[in-house]
mmCIF file with all atom_site columns, C-alpha atoms in Angstrom:
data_model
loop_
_atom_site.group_PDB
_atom_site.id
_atom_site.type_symbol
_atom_site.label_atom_id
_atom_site.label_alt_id
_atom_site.label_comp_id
_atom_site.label_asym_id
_atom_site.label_entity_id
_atom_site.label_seq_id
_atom_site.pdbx_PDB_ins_code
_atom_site.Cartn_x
_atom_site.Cartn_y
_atom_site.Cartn_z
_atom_site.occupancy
_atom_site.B_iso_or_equiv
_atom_site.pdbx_formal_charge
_atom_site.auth_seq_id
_atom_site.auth_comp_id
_atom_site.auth_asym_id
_atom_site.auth_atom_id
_atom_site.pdbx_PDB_model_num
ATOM 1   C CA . UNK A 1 1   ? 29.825  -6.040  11.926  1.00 0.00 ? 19  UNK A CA 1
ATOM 2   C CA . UNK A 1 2   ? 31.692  -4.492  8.892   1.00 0.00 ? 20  UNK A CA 1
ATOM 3   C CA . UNK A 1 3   ? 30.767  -7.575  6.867   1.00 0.00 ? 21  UNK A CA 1
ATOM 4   C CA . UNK A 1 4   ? 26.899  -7.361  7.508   1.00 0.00 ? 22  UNK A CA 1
ATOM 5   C CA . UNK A 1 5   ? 27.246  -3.338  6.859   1.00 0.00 ? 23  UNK A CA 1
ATOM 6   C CA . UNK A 1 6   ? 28.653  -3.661  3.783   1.00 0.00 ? 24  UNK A CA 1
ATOM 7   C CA . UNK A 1 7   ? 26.253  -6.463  2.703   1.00 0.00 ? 25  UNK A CA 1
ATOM 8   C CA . UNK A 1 8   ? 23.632  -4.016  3.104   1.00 0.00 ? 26  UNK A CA 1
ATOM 9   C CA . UNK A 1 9   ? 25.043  -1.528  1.196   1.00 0.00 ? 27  UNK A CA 1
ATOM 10  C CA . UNK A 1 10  ? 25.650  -4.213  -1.477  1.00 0.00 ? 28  UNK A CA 1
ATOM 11  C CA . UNK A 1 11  ? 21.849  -5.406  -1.402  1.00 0.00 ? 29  UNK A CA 1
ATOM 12  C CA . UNK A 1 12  ? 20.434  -2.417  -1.478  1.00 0.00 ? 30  UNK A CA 1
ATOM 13  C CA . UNK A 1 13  ? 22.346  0.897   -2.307  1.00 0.00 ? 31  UNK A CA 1
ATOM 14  C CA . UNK A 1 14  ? 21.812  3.957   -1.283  1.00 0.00 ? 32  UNK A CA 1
ATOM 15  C CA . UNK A 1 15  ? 22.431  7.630   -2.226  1.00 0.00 ? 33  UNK A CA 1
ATOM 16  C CA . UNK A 1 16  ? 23.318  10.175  0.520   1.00 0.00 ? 34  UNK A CA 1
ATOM 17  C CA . UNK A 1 17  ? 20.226  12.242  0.210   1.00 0.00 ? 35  UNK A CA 1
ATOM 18  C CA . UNK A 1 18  ? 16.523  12.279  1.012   1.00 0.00 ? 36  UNK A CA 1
ATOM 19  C CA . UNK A 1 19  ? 13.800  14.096  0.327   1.00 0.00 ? 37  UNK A CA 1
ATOM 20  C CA . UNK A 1 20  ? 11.774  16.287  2.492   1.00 0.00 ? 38  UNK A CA 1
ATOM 21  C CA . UNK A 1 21  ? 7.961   15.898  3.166   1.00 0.00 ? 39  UNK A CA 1
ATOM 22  C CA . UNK A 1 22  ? 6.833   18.501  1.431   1.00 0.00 ? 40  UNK A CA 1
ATOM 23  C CA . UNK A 1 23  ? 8.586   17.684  -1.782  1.00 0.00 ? 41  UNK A CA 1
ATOM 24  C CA . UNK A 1 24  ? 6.337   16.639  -4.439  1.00 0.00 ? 42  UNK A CA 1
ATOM 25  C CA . UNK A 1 25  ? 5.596   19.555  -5.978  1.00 0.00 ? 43  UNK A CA 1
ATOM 26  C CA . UNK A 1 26  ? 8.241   18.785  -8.007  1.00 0.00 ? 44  UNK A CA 1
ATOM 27  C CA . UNK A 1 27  ? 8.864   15.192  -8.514  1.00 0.00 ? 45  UNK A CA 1
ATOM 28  C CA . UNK A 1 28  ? 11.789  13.212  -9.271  1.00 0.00 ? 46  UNK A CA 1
ATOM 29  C CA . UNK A 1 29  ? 12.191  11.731  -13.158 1.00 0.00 ? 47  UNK A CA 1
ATOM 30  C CA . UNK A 1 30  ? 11.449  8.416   -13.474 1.00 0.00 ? 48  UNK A CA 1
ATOM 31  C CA . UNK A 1 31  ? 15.335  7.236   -13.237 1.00 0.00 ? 49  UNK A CA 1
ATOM 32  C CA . UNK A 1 32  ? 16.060  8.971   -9.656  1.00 0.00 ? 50  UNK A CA 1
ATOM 33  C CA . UNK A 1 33  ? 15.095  5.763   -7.582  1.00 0.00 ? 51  UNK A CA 1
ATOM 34  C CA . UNK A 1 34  ? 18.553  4.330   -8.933  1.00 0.00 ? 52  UNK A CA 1
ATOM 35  C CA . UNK A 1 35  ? 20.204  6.343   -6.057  1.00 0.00 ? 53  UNK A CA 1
ATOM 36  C CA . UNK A 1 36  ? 17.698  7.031   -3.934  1.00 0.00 ? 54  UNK A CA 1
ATOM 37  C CA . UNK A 1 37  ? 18.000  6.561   0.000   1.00 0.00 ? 55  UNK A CA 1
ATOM 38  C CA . UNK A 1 38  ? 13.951  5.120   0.110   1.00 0.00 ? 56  UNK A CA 1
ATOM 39  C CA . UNK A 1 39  ? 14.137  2.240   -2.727  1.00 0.00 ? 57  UNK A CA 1
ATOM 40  C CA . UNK A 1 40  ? 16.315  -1.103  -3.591  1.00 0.00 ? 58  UNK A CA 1
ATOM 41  C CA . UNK A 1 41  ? 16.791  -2.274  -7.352  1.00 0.00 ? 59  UNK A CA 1
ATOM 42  C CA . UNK A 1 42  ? 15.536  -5.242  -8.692  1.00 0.00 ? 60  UNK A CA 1
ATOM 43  C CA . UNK A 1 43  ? 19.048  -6.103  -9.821  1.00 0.00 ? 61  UNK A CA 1
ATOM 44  C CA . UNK A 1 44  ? 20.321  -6.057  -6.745  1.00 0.00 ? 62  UNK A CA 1
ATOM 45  C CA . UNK A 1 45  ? 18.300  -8.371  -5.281  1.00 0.00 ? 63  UNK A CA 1
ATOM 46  C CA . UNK A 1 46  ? 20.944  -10.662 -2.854  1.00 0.00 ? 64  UNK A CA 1
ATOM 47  C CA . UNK A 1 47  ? 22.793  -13.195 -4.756  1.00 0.00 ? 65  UNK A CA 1
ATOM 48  C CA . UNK A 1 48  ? 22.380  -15.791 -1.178  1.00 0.00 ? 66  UNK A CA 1
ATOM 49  C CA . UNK A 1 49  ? 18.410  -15.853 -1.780  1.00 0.00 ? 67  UNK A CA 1
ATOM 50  C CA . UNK A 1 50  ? 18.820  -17.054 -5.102  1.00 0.00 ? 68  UNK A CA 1
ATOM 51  C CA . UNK A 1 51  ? 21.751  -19.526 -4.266  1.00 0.00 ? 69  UNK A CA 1
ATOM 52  C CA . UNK A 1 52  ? 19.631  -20.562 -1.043  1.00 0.00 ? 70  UNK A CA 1
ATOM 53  C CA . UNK A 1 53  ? 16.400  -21.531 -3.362  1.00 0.00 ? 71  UNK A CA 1
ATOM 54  C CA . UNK A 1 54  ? 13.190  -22.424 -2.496  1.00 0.00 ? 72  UNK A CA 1
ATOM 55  C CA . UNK A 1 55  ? 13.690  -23.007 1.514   1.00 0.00 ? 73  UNK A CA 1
ATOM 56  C CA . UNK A 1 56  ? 14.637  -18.776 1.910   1.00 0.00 ? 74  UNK A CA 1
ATOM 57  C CA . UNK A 1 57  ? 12.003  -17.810 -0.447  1.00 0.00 ? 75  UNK A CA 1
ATOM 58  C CA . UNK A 1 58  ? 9.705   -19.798 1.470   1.00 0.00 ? 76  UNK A CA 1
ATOM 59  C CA . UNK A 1 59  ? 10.694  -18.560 4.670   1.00 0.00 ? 77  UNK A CA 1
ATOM 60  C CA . UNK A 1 60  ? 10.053  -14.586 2.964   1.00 0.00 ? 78  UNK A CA 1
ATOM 61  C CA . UNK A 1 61  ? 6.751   -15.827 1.763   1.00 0.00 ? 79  UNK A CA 1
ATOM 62  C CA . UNK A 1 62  ? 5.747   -17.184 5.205   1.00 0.00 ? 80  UNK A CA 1
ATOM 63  C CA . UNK A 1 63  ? 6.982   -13.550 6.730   1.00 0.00 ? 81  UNK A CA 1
ATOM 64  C CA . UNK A 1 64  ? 4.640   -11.521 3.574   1.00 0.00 ? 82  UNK A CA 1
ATOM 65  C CA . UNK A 1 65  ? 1.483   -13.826 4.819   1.00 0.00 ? 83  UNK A CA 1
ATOM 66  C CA . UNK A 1 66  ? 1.885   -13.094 8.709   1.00 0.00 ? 84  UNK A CA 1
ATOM 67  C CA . UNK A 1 67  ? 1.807   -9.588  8.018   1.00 0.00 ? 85  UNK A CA 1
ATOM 68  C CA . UNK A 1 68  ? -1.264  -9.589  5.722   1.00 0.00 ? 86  UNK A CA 1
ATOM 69  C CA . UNK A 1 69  ? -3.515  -11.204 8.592   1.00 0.00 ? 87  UNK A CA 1
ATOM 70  C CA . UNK A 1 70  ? -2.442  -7.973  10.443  1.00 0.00 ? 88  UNK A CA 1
ATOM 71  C CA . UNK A 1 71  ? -3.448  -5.810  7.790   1.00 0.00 ? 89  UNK A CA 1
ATOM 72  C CA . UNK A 1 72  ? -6.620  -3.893  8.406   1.00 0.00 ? 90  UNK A CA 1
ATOM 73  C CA . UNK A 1 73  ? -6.818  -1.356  5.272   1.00 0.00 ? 91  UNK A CA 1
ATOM 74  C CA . UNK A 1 74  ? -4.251  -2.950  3.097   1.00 0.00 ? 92  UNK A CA 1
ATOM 75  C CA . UNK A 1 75  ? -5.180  -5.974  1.275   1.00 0.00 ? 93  UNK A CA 1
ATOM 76  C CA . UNK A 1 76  ? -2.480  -8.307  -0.253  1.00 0.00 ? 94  UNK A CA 1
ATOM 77  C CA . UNK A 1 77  ? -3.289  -9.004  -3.572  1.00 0.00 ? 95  UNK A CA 1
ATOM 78  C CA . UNK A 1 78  ? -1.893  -11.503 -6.924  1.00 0.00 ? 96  UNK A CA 1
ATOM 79  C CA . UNK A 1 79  ? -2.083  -11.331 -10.799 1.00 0.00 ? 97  UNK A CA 1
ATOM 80  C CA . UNK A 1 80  ? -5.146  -12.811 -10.604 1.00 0.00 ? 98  UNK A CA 1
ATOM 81  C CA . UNK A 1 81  ? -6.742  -10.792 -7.849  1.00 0.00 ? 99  UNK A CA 1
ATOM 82  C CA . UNK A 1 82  ? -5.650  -7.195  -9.499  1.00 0.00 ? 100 UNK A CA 1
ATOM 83  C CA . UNK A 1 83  ? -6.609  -8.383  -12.827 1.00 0.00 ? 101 UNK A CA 1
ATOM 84  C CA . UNK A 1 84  ? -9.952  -8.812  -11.646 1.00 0.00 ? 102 UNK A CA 1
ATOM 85  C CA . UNK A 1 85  ? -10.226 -5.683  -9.858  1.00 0.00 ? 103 UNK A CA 1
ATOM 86  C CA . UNK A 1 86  ? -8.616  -3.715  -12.790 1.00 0.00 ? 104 UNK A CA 1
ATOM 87  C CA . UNK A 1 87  ? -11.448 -5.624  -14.922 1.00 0.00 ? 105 UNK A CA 1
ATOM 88  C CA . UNK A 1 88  ? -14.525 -5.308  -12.678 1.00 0.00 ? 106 UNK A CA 1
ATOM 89  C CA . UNK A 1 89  ? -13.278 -1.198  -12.156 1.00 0.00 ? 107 UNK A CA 1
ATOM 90  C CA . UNK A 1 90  ? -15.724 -0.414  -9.644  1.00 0.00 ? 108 UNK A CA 1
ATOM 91  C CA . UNK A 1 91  ? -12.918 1.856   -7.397  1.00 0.00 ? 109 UNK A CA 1
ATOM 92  C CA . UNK A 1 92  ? -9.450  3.692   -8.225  1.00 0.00 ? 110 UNK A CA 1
ATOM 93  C CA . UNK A 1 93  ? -6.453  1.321   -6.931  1.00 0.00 ? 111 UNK A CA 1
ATOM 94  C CA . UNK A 1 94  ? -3.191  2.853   -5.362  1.00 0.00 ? 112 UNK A CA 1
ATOM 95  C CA . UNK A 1 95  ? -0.659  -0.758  -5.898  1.00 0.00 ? 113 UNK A CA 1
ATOM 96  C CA . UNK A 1 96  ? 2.441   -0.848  -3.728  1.00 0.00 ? 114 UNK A CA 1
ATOM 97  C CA . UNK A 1 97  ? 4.936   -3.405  -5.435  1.00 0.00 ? 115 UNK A CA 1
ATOM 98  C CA . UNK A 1 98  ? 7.363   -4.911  -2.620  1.00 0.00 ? 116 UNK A CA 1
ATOM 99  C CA . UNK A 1 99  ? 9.789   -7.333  -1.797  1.00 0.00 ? 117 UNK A CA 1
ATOM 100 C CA . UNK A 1 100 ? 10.730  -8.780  1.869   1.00 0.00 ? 118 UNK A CA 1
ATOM 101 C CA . UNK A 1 101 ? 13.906  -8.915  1.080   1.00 0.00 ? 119 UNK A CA 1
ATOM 102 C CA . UNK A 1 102 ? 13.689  -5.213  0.788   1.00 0.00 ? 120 UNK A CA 1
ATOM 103 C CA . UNK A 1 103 ? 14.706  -3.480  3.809   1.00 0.00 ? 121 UNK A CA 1
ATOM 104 C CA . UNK A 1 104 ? 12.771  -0.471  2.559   1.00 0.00 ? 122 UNK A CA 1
ATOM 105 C CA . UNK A 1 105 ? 10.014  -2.260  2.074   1.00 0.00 ? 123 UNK A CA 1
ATOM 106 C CA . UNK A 1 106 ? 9.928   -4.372  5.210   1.00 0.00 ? 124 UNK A CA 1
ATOM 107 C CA . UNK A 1 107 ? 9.907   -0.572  7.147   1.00 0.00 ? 125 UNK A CA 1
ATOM 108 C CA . UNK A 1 108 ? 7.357   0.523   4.659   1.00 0.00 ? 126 UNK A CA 1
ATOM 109 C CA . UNK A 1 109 ? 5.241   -1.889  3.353   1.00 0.00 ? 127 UNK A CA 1
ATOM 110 C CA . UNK A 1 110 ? 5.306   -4.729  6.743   1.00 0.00 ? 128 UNK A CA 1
ATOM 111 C CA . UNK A 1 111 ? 6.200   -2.852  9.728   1.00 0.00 ? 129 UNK A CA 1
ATOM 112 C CA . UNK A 1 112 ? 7.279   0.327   11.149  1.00 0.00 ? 130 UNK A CA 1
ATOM 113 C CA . UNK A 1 113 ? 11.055  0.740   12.066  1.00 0.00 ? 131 UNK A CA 1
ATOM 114 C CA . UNK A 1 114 ? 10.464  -0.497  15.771  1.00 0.00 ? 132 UNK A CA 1
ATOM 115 C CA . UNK A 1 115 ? 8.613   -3.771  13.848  1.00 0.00 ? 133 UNK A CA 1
ATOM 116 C CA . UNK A 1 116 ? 4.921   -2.939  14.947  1.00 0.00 ? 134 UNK A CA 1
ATOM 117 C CA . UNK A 1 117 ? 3.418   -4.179  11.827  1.00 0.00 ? 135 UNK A CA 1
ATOM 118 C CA . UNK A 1 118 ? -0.204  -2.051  12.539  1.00 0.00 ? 136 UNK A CA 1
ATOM 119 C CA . UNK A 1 119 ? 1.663   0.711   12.191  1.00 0.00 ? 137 UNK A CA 1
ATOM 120 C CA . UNK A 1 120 ? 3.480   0.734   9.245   1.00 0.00 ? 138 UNK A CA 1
ATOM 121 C CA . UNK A 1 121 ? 3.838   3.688   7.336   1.00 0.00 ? 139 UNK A CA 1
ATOM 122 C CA . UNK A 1 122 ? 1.610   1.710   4.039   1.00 0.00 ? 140 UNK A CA 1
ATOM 123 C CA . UNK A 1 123 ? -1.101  0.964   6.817   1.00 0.00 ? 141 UNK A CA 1
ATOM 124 C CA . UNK A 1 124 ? -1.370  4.568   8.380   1.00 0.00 ? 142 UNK A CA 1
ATOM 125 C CA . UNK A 1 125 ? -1.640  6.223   4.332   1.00 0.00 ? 143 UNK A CA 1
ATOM 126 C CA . UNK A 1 126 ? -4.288  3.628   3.903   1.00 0.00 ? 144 UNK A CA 1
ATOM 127 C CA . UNK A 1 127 ? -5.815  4.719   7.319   1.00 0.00 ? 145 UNK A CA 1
ATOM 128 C CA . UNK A 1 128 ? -6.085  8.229   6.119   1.00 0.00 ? 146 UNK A CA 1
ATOM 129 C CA . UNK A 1 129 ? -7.514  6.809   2.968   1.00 0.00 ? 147 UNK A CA 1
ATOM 130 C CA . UNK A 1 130 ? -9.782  4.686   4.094   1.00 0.00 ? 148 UNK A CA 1
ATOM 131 C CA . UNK A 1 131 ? -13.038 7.532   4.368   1.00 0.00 ? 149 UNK A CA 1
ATOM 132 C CA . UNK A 1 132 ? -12.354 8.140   0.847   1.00 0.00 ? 150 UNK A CA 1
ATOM 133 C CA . UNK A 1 133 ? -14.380 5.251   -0.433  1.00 0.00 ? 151 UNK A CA 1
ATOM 134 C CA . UNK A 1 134 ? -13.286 5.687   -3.919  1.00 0.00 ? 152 UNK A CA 1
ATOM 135 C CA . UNK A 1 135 ? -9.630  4.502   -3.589  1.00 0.00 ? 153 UNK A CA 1
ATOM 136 C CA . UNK A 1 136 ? -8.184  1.126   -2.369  1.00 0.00 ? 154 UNK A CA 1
ATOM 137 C CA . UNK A 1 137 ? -4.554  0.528   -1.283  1.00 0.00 ? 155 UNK A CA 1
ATOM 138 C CA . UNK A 1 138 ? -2.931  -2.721  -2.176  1.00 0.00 ? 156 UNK A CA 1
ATOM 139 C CA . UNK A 1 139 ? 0.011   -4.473  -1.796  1.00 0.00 ? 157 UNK A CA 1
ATOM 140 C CA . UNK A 1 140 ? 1.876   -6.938  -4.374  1.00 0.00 ? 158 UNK A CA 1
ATOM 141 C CA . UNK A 1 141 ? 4.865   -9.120  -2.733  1.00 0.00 ? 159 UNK A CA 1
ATOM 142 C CA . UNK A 1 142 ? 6.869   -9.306  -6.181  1.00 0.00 ? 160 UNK A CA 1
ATOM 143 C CA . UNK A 1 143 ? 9.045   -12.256 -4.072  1.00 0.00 ? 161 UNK A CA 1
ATOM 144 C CA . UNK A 1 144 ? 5.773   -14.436 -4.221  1.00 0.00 ? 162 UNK A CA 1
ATOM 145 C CA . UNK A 1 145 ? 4.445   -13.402 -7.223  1.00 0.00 ? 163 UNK A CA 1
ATOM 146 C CA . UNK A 1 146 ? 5.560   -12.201 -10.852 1.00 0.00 ? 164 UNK A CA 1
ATOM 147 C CA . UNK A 1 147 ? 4.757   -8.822  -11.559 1.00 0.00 ? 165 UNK A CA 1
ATOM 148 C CA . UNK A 1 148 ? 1.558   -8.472  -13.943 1.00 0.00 ? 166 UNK A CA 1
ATOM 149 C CA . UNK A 1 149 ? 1.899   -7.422  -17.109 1.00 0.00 ? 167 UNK A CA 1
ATOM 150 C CA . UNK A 1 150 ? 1.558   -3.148  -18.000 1.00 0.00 ? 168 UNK A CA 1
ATOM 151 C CA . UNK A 1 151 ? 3.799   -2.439  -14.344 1.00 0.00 ? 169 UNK A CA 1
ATOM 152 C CA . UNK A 1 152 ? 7.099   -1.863  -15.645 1.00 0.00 ? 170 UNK A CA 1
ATOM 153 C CA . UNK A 1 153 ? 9.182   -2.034  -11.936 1.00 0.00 ? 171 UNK A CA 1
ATOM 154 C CA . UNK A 1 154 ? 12.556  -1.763  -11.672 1.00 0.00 ? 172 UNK A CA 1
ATOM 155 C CA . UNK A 1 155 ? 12.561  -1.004  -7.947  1.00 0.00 ? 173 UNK A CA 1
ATOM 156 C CA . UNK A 1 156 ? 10.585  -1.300  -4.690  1.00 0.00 ? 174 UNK A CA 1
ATOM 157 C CA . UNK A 1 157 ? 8.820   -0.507  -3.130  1.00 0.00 ? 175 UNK A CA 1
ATOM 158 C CA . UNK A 1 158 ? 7.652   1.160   -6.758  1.00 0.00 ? 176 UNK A CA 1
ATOM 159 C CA . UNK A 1 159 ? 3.571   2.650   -6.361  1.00 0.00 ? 177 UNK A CA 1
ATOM 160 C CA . UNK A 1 160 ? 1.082   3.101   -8.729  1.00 0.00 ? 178 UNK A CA 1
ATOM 161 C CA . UNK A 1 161 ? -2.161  4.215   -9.349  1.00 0.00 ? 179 UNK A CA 1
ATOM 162 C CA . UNK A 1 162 ? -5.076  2.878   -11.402 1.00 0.00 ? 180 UNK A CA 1
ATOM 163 C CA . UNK A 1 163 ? -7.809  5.327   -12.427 1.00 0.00 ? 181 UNK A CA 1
ATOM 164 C CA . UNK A 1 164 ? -11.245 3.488   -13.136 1.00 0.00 ? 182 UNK A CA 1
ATOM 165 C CA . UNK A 1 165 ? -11.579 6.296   -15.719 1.00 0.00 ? 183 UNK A CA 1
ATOM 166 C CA . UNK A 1 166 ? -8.213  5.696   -17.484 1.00 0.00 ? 184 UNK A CA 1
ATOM 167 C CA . UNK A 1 167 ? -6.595  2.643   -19.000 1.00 0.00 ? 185 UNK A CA 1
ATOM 168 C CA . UNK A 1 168 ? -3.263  2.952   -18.038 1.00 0.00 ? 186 UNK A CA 1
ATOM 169 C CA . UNK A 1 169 ? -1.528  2.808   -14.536 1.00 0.00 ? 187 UNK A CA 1
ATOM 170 C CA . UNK A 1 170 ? 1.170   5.758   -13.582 1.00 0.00 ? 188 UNK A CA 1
ATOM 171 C CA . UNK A 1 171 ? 3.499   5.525   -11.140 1.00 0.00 ? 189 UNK A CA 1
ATOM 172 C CA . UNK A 1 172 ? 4.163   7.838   -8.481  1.00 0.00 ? 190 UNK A CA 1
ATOM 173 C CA . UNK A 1 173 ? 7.427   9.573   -8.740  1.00 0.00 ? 191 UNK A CA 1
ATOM 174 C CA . UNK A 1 174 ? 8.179   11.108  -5.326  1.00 0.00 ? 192 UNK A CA 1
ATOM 175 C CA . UNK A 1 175 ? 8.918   9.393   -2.217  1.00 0.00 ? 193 UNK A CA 1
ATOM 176 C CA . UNK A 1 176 ? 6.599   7.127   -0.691  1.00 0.00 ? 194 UNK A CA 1
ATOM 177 C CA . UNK A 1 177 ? 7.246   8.661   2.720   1.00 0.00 ? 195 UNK A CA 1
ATOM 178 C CA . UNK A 1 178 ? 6.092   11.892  1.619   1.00 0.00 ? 196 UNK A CA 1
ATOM 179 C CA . UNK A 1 179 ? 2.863   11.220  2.633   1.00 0.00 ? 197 UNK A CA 1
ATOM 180 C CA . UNK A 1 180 ? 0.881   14.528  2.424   1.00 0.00 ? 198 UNK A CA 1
ATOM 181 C CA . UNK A 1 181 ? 2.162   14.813  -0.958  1.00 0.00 ? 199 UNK A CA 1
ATOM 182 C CA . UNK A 1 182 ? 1.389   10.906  -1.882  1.00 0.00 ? 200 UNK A CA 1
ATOM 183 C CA . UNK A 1 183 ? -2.084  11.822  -0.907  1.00 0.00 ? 201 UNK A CA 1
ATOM 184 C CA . UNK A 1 184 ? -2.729  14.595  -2.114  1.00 0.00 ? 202 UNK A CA 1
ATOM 185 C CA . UNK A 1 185 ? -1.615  12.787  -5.703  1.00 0.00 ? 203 UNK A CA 1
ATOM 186 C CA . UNK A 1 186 ? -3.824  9.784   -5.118  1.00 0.00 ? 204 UNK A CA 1
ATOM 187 C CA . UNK A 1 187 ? -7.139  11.906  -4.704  1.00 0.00 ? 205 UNK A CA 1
ATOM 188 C CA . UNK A 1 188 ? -6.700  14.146  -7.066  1.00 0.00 ? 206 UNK A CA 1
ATOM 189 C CA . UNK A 1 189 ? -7.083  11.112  -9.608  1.00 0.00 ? 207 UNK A CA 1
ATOM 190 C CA . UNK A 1 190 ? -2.909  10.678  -10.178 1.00 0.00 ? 208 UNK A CA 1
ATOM 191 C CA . UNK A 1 191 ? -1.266  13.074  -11.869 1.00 0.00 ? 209 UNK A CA 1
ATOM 192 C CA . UNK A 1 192 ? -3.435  15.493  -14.718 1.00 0.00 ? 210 UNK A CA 1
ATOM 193 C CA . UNK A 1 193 ? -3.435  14.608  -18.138 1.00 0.00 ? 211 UNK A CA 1
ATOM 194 C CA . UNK A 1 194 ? -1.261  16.987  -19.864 1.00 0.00 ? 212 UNK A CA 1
ATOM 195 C CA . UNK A 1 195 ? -3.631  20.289  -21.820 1.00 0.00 ? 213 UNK A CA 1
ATOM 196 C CA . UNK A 1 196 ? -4.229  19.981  -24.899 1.00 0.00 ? 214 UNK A CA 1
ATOM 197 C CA . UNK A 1 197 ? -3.245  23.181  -27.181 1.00 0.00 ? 215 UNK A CA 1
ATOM 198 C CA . UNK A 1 198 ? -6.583  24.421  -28.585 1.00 0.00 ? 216 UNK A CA 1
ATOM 199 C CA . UNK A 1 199 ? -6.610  24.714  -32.184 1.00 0.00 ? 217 UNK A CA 1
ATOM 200 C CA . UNK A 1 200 ? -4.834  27.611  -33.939 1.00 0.00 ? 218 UNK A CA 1
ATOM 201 C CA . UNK A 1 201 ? -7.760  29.528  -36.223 1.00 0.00 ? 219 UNK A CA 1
ATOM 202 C CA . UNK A 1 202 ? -5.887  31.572  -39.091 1.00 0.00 ? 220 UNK A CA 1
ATOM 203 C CA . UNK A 1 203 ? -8.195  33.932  -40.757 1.00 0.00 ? 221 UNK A CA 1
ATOM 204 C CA . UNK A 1 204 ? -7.456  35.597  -43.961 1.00 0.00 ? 222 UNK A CA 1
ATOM 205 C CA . UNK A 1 205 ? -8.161  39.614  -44.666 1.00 0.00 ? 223 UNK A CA 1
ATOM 206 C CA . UNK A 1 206 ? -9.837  39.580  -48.095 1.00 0.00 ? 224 UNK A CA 1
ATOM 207 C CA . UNK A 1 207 ? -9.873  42.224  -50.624 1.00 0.00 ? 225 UNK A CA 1
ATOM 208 C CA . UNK A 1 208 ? -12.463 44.264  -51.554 1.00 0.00 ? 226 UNK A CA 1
ATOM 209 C CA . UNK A 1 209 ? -13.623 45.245  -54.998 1.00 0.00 ? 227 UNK A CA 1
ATOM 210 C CA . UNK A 1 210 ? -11.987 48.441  -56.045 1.00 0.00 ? 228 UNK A CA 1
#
């Protein structure tokens, strides 16, 4: 038992804290995830999937597909498939990068923590999404696919969101688990560009004739 515990640890470490639900009104920086309790690095992905090739990654691949026929708001998508949506931009996209090999993610993104898949927490946000018309949740198995170009990730489950209206996709800062505060995020467009300072307009006294 010690040996698996401290595999896990290895895989995927953690930080002894979490945050609350309520805690996005003031997010983490971008680096945080590092030593968070709710994300694994890319780094750390186990040495025995590599060294076990293309007959484990098959077997994680087989696991990502099983869950996507049970997925009734989330739809799986590739580099091809998001390009195209990001292209055609005819709805905002929320994009949940994950890996099976995850254990975060697998709790997260596949299943619940008792292994009900419909109710994993990814499935119940997009549940709550889903009468907003204007917003679709998608998933991106980074084991089966390479990451598309403009989503730097060095973590997952790592989510961001693409605004029709804006060019660029920003990622969400705060834990995924925080779901009011996920929300709340996703339909108010992401976060708000930052004000711009309205010009300064110096006027000069003049001098009148003596």
């Amino acid at each position: 038992m010690k040996s698996v515990f401290f595999a896990l640890i290895w895989a995927c470490p953690i930080a002894g804290f979490r945050l609350g639900r309520n805690s996005t009104s003031k997010p983490l920086v971008a680096n945080s995830p590092a030593s968070s309790s709710w994300a694994c690095q890319l780094k750390d992905r186990p040495s025995q999937l590599r060294a076990a090739g293309a007959a484990s990654d098959a077997a994680l691949k087989l696991h990502a597909r099983a869950a996507d026929t049970n997925s009734q708001y989330v739809r799986a998508v590739d580099a091809t498939s998001l390009s195209a949506m990001i292209q055609a931009a005819e709805t905002d996209l929320l994009i949940v990068f994950y890996a099976p090999w995850c254990p975060h993610c697998k709790t997260y993104v596949m299943h619940d923590a008792s292994g009900n898949e419909d109710q994993a927490p990814l499935e119940l946000l997009a549940k709550e999404l889903a009468p907003n018309r204007g917003v679709k949740v998608l998933k991106y198995d980074i084991n089966e696919h390479k990451p598309p170009v403009g989503f730097a990730l060095e973590h997952v489950p790592t989510i961001f969101f693409k605004s029709r209206q804006r060019t660029n996709p920003v990622e969400f800062q705060g834990d995924p688990h925080d779901f009011a505060g996920l929300e709340e995020w996703v339909l108010k467009g992401g976060p708000e560009p930052e004000p711009q300072a309205a010009p300064q307009v110096v006027v000069l006294a003049t001098k009148g004739k003596a």
